[in-house]
Amino acid sequence: MADDGREESLGTDDDSDQTGADGSLNNTMVEEGSTLMRRMEICIAEAEKRSGKNAVSMQETFTVYLIETRPMDAVAEGHNPAPDCLWRRYSEFELLRNYLIVTYPYIVVPPLPEKRAEFVWHKLSADNMDPDFVERRRVGLENFLLRVASHPVLCNDKILCYFLTERVADRLYGVFKVHGNYGRVFSEWSAIEKEMGDGLQSAGHHMDAYAASIDDILEEEEHYADQLKEYLFYAEALRAVCRKHELTQFELEMASQDLISKKQQREELATGIVRTFSFKGMTNKLFGQEAPEQREARLKLLEDLIAEGEETVKEKTIERAEHVEKAWVDIQRFKEQKDKDLREALINYAVMQISMCKKGIQVWSNAKECFLKM
Amino acid sequence: MSGHTVPADFSEHMLDLDEDEDLEVFTKNTSLPDGSPLPNSPSSMVNQYRLEDDDEGKEDANTKDIFVTVDHPESQVTAIETFILYRVVTRTTRSDFDSSEYEVRRRYQDFVWLRSKLEEKHPTLIVHPLPEKFVMKGMVERFNDDFIETRRRALHRFLNKISEHPILSYSQHFQVFLTAQDLAPHRKQGPGFLSRMGETVRAVANSVRGLRSRPEEFAVMQEYVDDFSNKMCCMDKVSQRIVKEQREYVDDLKQYSPTYARWGELEEELTEPLKGVASCVVQCSKEAEEHIQHLSEVLVPALHEYVLCAETLKAVMRRRDNIQAEFEAKNEALLTRKAEQEALQEEVDVLADRMEQANNSLKGDWVRWQHSMKTDLRSAFISAAEKNVEYYEKCLAVWESFLVSQRAEASGGQEDVA
């Protein structure tokens, strides 16, 4: 993997900026020391089938992959801390890749494995759930992550880090899961108590339920996060449209400049008056003017070029106007869509929080009842 | 001398106490302000205590005749050291107190002295533990406000536990602690270092010899104590971990809301709902912080206290074992050495009495302690559960009002809001 990373870096333009003081290319693949690959151990350990509601509330079955990350220094020191894990599905990888492509347009972004099982040679039908396909995909996705992580530029991307080790939801996860320990200790403790035993035991069950409830909550939060993420990536698409506009504007301006300068040349030729300093003017003065035929020829050429130039300017002007018009219309449409979608997403987020609060109230009220009976 | 039968529950018999001044308490004829007789024996008081099972607070107020508070920590600076003095206020109707109100200043060392005296006097009674001398974890500075407040609360609990104990609350040392303006002269008295050394040496010798056999009920007790100690340590760790996780969660939340707010500034249509969400997150994180505060002030200290109690129990069990070992050793000597029979017999009798007393004290106090433990922990758990419910209820209200505001707006414009 490390070697592949090096090969890849050699291929990208970005590296030429990082040749470093001594001009050696070694500085760029900078010690894979600095790439994510060195700092973190990444792997896709497992794949699992899940079914759930998708964005349009339809039931669907899909595969999720378990991303495990572990800080490299801990591994090097011989500790073996439990890895951070989270589950992601293929579409999330796609979102990530699209984001990378748009954000780093000059970088050759590693590819993803195929989306559909189009060609499973020894099976009759193409099934995304096919275990062989899933396994091949798992390897392909792992490869993708490893390549991205060993890329000197891509590895530092914040969104990539978030993709690998999602944070806020994890904190809440920790809070809930530790309550599961209460469940275990309560249960053990109840064994040695006479009067308190029953109360502790049943309270313990509620603690277990509380700890388990975070899984559902997180799944819902993931839907919400996905909706936000989509618009995050849209931001890049918007930027692309703006860049295109800038480009057409630039082209128009260049064409206009060109036209103006040509017209100026024509004027100079025609009138013999030199408005600005030029070497031609100097040589003319020094060595005499050119012959009338030559002048005619040059004038004719200029006229042609000017005509061309005017056409170009007209085209570019139209192009720009069209772009502006169409882009503007679509941006408006996009804005409306975005406002509607995000507003709905925010409302769903609130609904989700409310549901979580209600569950919390229930569990702890039940626990309180158990304690009261102790 | 030893005409007592071994009672299963000492509450039916008067305790044979060593020092005369304590006996005085039991023979005085006294009564409460409202005319009902003051309970004048530990046994009747224990019975009374048991009756208070269900309505703790109310009955306590009626039968409790001594109220102690610890407050107003103040820093004292001398040439040699700096320490904290706590104000100890006592209000009592007991007649063996000259006055009904006392106010004294005590430092941590004074509490340590009191407790060691109580344990010395009553080796097999369960004397509530003091807060720890140092807190190693987290390197808390001795004079950090939180540390002082936590300690003050624990000291307050300590004195209250003593004052609620049917035997310990009548200890002479306890009275001196509560009333003497200057404790120094009293602290100089008593067995002191050498005798403690002696006790330790004996204890070591005994542990080497080993007990012949522990009576069944104490074997059961020992097992319970070991298990209980493990469970309490786990509970303590789990609770502290929960507090830590919640703190980190709140820190993350706090980063969330400014992000929403800033995003809101960049939008037009979405500004209002985004700002709404930002404000909800802010409010919820405030609630979460309050929740953490409550946990740290109620549940965590309660559990930690019982971790310390478990250690106390272990020490009590050890001391009881020592007393039994000493008796057994002397008894053996009596059986093997034919000379000095009479002298040895006397010593053996004394030790036998002592052992019986120790066992009875422990048995009686055990019941009381278990009851007290259940009450304390139950109330801490209930409080924690209630606070959790409260936290979720408040967050629920926050989000619901946001939802209402959004739907009200939406019903004006869009049609397909979830």
PDB file of C-alpha atoms in Angstrom, chain B residues 20 97 99 127 238 266 284 316 364 386:
ATOM      1  CA  ASP B  20     -18.321   4.734  83.613  1.00  0.00           C
ATOM      2  CA  PHE B  97     -25.047  18.649  77.405  1.00  0.00           C
ATOM      3  CA  SER B  99     -26.178  24.015  76.975  1.00  0.00           C
ATOM      4  CA  VAL B 127     -18.078   3.954  62.373  1.00  0.00           C
ATOM      5  CA  VAL B 238     -19.160   3.459  36.225  1.00  0.00           C
ATOM      6  CA  LEU B 266     -25.735  32.954   5.594  1.00  0.00           C
ATOM      7  CA  CYS B 284     -30.203  21.420  25.902  1.00  0.00           C
ATOM      8  CA  VAL B 316     -14.264  -4.006  61.458  1.00  0.00           C
ATOM      9  CA  GLY B 364     -26.519  -5.389  66.112  1.00  0.00           C
ATOM     10  CA  GLU B 386     -35.632  11.855  38.896  1.00  0.00           C
TER      11      GLU B 386
END
